PDB file of C-alpha atoms in Angstrom:
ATOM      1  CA  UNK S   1      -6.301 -13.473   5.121  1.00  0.00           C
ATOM      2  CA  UNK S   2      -8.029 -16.454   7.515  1.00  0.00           C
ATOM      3  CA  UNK S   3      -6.033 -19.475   8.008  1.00  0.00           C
ATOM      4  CA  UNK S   4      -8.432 -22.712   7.543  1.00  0.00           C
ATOM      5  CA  UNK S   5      -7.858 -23.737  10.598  1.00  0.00           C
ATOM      6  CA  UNK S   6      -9.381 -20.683  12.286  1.00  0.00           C
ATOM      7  CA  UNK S   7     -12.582 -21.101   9.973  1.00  0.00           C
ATOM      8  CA  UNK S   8     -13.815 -23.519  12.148  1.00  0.00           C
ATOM      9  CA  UNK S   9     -13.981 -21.020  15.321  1.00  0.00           C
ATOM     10  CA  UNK S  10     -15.617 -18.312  13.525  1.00  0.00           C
ATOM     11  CA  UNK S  11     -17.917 -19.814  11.287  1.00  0.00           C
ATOM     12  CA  UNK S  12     -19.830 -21.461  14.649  1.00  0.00           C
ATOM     13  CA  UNK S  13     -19.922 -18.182  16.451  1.00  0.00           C
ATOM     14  CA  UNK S  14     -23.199 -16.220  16.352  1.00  0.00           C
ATOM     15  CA  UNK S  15     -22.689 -14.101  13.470  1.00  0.00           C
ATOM     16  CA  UNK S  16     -24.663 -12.294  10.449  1.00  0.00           C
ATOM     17  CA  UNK S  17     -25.041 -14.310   7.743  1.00  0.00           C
ATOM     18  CA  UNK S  18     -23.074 -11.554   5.291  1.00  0.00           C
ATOM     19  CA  UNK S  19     -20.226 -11.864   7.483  1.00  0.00           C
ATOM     20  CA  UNK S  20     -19.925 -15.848   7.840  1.00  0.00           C
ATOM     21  CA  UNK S  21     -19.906 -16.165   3.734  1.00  0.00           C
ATOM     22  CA  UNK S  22     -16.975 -13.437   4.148  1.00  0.00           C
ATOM     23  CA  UNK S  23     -15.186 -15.496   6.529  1.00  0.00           C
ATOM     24  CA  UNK S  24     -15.238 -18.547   4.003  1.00  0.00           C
ATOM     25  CA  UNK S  25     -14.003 -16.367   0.947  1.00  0.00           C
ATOM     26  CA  UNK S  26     -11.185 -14.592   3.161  1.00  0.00           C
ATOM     27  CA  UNK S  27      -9.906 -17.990   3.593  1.00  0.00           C
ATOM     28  CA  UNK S  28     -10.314 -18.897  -0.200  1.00  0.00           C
ATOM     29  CA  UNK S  29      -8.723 -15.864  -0.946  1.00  0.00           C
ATOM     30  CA  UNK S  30      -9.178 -15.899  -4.781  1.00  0.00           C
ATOM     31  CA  UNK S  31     -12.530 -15.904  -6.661  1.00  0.00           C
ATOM     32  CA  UNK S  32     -14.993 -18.565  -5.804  1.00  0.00           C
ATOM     33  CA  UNK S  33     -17.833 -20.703  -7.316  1.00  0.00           C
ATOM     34  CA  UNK S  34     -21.122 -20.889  -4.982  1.00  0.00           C
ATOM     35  CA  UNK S  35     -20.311 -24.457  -4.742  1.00  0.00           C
ATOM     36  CA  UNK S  36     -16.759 -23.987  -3.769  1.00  0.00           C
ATOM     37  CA  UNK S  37     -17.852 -21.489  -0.601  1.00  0.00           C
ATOM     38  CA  UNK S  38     -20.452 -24.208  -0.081  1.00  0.00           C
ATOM     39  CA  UNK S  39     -17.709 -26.893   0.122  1.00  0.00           C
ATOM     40  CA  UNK S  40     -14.895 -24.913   2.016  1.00  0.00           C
ATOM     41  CA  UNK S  41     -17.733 -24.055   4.650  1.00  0.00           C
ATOM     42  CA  UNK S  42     -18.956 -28.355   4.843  1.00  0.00           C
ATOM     43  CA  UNK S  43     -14.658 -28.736   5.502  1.00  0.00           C
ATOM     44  CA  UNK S  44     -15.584 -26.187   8.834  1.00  0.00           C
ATOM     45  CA  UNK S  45     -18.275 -27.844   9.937  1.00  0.00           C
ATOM     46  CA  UNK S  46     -20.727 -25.681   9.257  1.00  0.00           C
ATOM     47  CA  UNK S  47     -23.091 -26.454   6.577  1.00  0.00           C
ATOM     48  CA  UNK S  48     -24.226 -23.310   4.563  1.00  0.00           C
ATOM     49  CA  UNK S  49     -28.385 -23.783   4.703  1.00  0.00           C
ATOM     50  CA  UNK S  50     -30.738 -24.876   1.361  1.00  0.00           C
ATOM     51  CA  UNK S  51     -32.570 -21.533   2.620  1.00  0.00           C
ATOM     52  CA  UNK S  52     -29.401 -18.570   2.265  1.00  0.00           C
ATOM     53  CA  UNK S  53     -29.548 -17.177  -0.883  1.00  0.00           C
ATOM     54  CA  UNK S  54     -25.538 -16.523  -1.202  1.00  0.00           C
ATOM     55  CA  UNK S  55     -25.547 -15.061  -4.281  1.00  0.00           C
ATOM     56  CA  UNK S  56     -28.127 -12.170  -3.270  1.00  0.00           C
ATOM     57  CA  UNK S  57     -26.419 -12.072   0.545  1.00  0.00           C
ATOM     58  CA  UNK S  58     -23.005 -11.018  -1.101  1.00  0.00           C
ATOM     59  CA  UNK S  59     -24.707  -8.830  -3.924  1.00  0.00           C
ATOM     60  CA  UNK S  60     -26.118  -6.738  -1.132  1.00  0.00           C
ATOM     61  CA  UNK S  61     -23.105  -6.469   0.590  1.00  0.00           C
ATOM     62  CA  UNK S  62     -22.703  -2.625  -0.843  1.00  0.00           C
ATOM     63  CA  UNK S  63     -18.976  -3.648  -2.395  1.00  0.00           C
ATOM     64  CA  UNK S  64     -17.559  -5.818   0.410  1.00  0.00           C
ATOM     65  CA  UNK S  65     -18.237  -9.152  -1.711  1.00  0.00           C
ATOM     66  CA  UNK S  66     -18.043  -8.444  -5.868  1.00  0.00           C
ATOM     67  CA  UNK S  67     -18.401 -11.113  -8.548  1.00  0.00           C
ATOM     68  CA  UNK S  68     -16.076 -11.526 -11.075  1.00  0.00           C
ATOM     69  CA  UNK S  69     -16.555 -14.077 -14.084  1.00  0.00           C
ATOM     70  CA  UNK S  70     -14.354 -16.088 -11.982  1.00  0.00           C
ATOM     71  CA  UNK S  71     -16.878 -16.238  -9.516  1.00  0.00           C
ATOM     72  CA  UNK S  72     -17.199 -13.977  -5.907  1.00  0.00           C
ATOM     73  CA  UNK S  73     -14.154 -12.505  -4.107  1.00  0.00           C
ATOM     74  CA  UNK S  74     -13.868 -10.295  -1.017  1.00  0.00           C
ATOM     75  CA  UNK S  75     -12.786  -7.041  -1.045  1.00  0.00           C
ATOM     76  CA  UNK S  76     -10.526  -4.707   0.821  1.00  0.00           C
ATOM     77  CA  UNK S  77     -13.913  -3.156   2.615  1.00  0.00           C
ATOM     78  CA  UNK S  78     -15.165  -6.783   3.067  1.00  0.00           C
ATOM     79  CA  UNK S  79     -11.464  -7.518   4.945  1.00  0.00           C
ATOM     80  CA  UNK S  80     -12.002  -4.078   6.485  1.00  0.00           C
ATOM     81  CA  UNK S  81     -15.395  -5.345   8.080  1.00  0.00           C
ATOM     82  CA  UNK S  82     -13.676  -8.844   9.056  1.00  0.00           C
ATOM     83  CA  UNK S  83     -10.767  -6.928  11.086  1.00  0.00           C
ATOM     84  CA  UNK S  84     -13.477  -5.024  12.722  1.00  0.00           C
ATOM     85  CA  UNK S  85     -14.296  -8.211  14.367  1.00  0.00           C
ATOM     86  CA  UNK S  86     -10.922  -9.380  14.996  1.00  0.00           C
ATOM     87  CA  UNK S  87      -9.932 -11.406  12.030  1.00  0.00           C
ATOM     88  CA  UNK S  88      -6.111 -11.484  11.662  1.00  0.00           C
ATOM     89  CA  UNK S  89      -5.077 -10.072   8.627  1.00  0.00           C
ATOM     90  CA  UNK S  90      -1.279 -10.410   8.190  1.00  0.00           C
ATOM     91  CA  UNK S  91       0.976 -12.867   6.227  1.00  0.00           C
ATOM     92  CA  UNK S  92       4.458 -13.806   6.863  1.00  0.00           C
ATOM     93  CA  UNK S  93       5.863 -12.073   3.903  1.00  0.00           C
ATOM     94  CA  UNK S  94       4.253  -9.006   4.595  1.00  0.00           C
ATOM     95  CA  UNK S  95       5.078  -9.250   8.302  1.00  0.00           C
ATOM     96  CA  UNK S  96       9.121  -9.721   6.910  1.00  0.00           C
ATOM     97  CA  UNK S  97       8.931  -6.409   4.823  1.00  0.00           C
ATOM     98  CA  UNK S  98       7.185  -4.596   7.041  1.00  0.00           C
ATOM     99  CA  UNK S  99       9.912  -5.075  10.133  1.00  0.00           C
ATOM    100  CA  UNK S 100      12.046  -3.999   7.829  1.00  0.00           C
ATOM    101  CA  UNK S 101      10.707  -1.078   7.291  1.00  0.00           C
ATOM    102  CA  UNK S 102       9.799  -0.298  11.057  1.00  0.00           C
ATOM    103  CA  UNK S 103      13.874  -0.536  11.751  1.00  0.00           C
ATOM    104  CA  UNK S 104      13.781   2.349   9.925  1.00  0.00           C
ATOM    105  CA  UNK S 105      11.107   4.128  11.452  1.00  0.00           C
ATOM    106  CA  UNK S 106      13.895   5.216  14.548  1.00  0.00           C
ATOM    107  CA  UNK S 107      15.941   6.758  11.993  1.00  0.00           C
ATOM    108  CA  UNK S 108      14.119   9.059  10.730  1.00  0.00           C
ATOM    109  CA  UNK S 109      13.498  12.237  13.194  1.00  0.00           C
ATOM    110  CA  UNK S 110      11.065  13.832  10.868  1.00  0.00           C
ATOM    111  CA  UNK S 111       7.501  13.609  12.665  1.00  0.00           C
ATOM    112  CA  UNK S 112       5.466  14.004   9.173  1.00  0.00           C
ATOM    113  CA  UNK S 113       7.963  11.757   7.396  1.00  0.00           C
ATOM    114  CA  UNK S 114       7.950   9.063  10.517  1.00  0.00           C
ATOM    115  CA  UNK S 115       3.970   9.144   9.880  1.00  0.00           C
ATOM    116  CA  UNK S 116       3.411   8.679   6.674  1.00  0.00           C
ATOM    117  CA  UNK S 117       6.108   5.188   6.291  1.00  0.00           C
ATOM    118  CA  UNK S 118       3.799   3.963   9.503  1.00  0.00           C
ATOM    119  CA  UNK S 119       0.853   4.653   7.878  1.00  0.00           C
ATOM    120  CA  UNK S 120       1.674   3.237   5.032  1.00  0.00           C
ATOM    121  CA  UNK S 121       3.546   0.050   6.858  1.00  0.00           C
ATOM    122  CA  UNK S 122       0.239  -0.200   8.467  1.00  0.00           C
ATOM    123  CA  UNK S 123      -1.786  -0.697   5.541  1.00  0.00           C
ATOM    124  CA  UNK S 124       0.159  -3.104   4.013  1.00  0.00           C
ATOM    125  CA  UNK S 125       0.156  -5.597   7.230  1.00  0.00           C
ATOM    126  CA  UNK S 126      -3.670  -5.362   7.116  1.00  0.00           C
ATOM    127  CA  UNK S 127      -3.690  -5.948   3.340  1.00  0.00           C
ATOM    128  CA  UNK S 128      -4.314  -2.173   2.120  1.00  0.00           C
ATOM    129  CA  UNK S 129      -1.920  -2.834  -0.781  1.00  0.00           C
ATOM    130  CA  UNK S 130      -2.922   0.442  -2.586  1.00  0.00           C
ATOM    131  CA  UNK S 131      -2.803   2.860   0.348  1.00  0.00           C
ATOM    132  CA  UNK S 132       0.319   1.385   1.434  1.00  0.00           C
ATOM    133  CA  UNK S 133       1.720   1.705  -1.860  1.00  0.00           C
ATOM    134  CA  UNK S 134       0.262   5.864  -1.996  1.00  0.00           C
ATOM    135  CA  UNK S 135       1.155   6.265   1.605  1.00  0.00           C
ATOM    136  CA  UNK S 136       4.969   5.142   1.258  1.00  0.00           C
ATOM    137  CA  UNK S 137       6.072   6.828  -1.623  1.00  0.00           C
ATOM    138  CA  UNK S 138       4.540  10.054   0.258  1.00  0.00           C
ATOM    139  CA  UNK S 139       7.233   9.422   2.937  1.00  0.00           C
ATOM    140  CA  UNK S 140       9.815   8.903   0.371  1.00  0.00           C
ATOM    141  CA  UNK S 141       9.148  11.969  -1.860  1.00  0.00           C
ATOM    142  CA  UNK S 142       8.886  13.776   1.901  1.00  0.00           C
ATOM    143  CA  UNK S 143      12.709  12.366   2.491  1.00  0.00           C
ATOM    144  CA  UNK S 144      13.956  13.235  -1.019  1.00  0.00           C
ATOM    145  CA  UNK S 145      13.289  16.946  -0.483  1.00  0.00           C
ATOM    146  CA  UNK S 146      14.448  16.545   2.433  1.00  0.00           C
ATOM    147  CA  UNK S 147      17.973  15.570   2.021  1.00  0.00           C
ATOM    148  CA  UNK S 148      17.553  17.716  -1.007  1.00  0.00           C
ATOM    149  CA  UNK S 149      17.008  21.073   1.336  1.00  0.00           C
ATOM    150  CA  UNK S 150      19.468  20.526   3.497  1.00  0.00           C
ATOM    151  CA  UNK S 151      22.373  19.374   1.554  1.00  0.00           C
ATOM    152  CA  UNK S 152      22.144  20.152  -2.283  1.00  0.00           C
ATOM    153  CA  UNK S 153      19.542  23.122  -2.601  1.00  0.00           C
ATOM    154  CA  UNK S 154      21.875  25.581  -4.628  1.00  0.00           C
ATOM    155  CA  UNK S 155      22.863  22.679  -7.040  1.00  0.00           C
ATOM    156  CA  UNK S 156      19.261  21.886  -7.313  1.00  0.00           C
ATOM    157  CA  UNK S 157      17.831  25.082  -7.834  1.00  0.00           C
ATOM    158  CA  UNK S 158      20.979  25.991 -10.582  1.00  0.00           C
ATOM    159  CA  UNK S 159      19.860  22.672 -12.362  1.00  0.00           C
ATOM    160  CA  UNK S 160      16.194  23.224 -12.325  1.00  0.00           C
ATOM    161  CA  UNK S 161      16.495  26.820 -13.222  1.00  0.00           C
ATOM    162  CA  UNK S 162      18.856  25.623 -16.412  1.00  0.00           C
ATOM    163  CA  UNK S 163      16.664  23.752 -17.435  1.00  0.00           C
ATOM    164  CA  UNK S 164      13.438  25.806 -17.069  1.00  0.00           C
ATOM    165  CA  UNK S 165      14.076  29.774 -17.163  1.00  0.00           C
ATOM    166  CA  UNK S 166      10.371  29.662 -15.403  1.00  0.00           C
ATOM    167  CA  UNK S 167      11.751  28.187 -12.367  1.00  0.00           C
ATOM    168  CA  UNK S 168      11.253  30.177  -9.010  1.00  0.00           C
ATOM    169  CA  UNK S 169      14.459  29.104  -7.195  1.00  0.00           C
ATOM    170  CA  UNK S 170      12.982  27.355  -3.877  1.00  0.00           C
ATOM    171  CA  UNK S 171      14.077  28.283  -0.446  1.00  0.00           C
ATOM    172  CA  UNK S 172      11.693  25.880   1.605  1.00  0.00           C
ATOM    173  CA  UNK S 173      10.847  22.319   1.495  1.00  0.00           C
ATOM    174  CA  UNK S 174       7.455  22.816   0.318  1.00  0.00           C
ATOM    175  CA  UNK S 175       9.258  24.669  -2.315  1.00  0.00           C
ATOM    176  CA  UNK S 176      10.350  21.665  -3.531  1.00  0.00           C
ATOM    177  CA  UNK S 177       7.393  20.555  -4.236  1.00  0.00           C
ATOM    178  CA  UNK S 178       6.119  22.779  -6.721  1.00  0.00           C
ATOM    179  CA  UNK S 179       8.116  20.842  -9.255  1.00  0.00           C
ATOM    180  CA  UNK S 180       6.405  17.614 -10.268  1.00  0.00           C
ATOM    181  CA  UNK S 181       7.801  14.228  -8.875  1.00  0.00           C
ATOM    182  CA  UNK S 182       9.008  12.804 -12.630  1.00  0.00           C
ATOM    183  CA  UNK S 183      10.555  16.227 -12.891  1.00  0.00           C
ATOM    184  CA  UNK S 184      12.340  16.135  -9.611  1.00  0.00           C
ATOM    185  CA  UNK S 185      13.629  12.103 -10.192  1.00  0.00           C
ATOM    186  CA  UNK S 186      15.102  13.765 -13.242  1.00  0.00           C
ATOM    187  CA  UNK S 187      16.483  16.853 -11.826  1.00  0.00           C
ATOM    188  CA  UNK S 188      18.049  15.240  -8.510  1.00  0.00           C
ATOM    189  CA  UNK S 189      19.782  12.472 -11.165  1.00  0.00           C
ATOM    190  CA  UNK S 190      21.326  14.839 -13.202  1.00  0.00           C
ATOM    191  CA  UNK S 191      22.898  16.573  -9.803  1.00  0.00           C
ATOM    192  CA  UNK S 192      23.981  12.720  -8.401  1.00  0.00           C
ATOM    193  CA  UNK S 193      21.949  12.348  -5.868  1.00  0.00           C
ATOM    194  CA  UNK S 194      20.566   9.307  -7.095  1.00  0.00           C
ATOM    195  CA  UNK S 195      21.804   7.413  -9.899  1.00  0.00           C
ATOM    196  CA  UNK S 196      20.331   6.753 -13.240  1.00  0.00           C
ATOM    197  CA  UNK S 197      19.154   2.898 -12.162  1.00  0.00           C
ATOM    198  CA  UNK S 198      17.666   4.033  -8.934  1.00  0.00           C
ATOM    199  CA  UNK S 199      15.392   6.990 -10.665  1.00  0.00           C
ATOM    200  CA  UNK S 200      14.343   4.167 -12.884  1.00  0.00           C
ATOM    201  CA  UNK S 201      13.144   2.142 -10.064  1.00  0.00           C
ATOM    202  CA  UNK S 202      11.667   5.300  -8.939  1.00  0.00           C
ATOM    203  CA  UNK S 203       9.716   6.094 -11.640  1.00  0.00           C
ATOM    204  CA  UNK S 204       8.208   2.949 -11.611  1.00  0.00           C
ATOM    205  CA  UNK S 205       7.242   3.259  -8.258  1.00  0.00           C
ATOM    206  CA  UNK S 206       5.981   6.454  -9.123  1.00  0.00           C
ATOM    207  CA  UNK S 207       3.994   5.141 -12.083  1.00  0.00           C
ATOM    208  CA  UNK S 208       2.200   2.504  -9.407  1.00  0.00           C
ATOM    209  CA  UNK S 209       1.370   5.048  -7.151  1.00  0.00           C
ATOM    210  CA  UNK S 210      -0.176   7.193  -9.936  1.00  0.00           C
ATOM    211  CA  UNK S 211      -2.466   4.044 -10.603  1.00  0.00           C
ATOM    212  CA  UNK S 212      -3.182   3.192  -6.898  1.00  0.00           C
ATOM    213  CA  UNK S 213      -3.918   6.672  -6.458  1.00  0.00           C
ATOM    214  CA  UNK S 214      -6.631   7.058  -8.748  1.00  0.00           C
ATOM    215  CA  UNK S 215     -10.181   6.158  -8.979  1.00  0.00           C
ATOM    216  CA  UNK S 216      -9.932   2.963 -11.689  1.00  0.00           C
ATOM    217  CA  UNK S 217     -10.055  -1.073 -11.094  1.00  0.00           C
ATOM    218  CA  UNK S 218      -6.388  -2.294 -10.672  1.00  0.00           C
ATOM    219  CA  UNK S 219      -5.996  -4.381  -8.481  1.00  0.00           C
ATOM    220  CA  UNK S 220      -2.989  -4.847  -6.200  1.00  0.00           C
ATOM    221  CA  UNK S 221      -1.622  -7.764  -4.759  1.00  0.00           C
ATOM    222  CA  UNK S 222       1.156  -8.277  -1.571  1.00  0.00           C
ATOM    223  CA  UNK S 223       3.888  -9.089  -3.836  1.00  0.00           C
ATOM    224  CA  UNK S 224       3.367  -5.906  -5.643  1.00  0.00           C
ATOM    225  CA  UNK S 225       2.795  -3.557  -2.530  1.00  0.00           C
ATOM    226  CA  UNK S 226       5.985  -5.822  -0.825  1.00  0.00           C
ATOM    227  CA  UNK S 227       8.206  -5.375  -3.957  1.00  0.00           C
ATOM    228  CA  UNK S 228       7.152  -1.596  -4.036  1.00  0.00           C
ATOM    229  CA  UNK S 229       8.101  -0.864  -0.120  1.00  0.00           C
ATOM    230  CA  UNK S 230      11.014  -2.814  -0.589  1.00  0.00           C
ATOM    231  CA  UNK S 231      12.368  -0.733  -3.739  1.00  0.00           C
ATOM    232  CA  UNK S 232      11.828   2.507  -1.807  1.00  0.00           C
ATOM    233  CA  UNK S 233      13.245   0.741   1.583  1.00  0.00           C
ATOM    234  CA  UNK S 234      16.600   0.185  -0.275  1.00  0.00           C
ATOM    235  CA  UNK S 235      16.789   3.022  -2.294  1.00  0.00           C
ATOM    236  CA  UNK S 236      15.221   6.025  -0.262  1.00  0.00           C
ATOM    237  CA  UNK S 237      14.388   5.168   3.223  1.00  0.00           C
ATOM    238  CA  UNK S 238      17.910   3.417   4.008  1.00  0.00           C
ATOM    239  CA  UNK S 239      20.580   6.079   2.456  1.00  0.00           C
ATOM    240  CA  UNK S 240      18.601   9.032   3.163  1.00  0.00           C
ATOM    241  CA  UNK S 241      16.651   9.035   5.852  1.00  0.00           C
ATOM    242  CA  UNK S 242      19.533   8.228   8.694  1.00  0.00           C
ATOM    243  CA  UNK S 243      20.163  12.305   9.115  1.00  0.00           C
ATOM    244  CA  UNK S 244      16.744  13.190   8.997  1.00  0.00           C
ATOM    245  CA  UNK S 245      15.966  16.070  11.333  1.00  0.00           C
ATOM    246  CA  UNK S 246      12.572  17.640  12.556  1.00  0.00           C
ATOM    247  CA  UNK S 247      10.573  18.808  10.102  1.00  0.00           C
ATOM    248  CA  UNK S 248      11.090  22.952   9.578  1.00  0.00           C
TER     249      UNK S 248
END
């Protein structure tokens, strides 16, 4: 999250005590021994004082410091608090998939669509890995139905109604959604919209979302959130989203 480098500037500015021990475990980035914050401070400059407590600073923190039995970590509210101040918080690699993704963004005409794949891109540039995983397969469920509506809606509703007799043929795309999303992956493969490798991808994109989308402790990290946005950048946002129109 915090280059080394910057450390130096920030840990001699006239901050909170909370937030200078957050400064030295963004640039750690992985759990941390007291001694190790201690030491990556000294390499700053700035030596942590015999008085601080760190271990009770960071356990009052209300969840923006936790300890693991690897030691303390920050946390996405803890990076949260650090951007408030102006902390950078975007890598390369997440800076590569995300212009990707924003070359897309001028394809697709659909206002709610366009919002949620910016929301989502936004979260994973500031290191929001689950939200940006939840936010982007919104926009990619919003461009399946979609393309769905406006070009295979009698197929669709002839294969769904085969295969349930319950099936109230939908007319809208909110229609759509009544059917649930492993349901749909299936239903729009066995019309050809998508092929039997791609709702496999799907569905495990789906499956990540369900956990990111869910009170629970997984944790997420920017190769997972990069490889997730990249699978629905190839396999959604690029072939289908290019005759978007407004929403209706």
């Amino acid at each position: 999250m915090l280059k080394s480098a910057d450390l130096k500037t920030w840990l001699h500015q006239d901050l909170p005590r909370l937030e200078k021990l957050l400064l030295v475990l963004a640039v750690l980035d992985r759990p941390a021994l007291l001694a190790e914050v201690r030491d990556e401070a000294r390499k700053a400059g700035f030596r942590i004082p015999a008085t601080w407590n760190v271990s009770s600073t960071l356990a009052r923190s209300k969840g923006k410091a936790i300890r693991t039995p690897e030691g303390w970590e920050i946390t996405d509210s803890g990076k949260a608090l650090l951007r408030s101040l102006g902390v950078a918080d975007v890598s390369p690699s997440a800076l590569n998939v995300a212009s990707d993704l924003r070359k897309h963004l001028e394809n697709i005409a659909d206002t709610e669509t366009r919002a949620f794949l910016d929301e989502a891109i936004n979260c994973h540039e500031y290191g929001l890995y689950r939200a940006a995983i939840v936010m982007s397969w919104v926009g990619a469920v919003s461009v399946l139905h979609k393309h769905v509506h406006s070009n295979h809606l009698a197929l669709f509703n002839k294969e769904a109604s085969r295969v349930d007799d319950k099936w109230k043929v939908a007319r809208t795309r909110d229609d759509l959604g009544r059917m649930n999303e492993d349901k749909f992956l299936d239903t729009i493969e066995r019309i050809s919209v998508i092929g039997k490798n791609v709702k496999d991808a799907l569905k495990e994109c789906l499956k990540r979302r369900n956990g990111c989308g869910h009170p629970n402790s997984l944790k997420v990290s920017i190769n997972q959130s990069a490889a997730h946005l990249e699978v629905l950048l190839h396999n959604v946002f690029e072939p289908f989203s290019h005759s978007q129109g407004s929403a209706t």
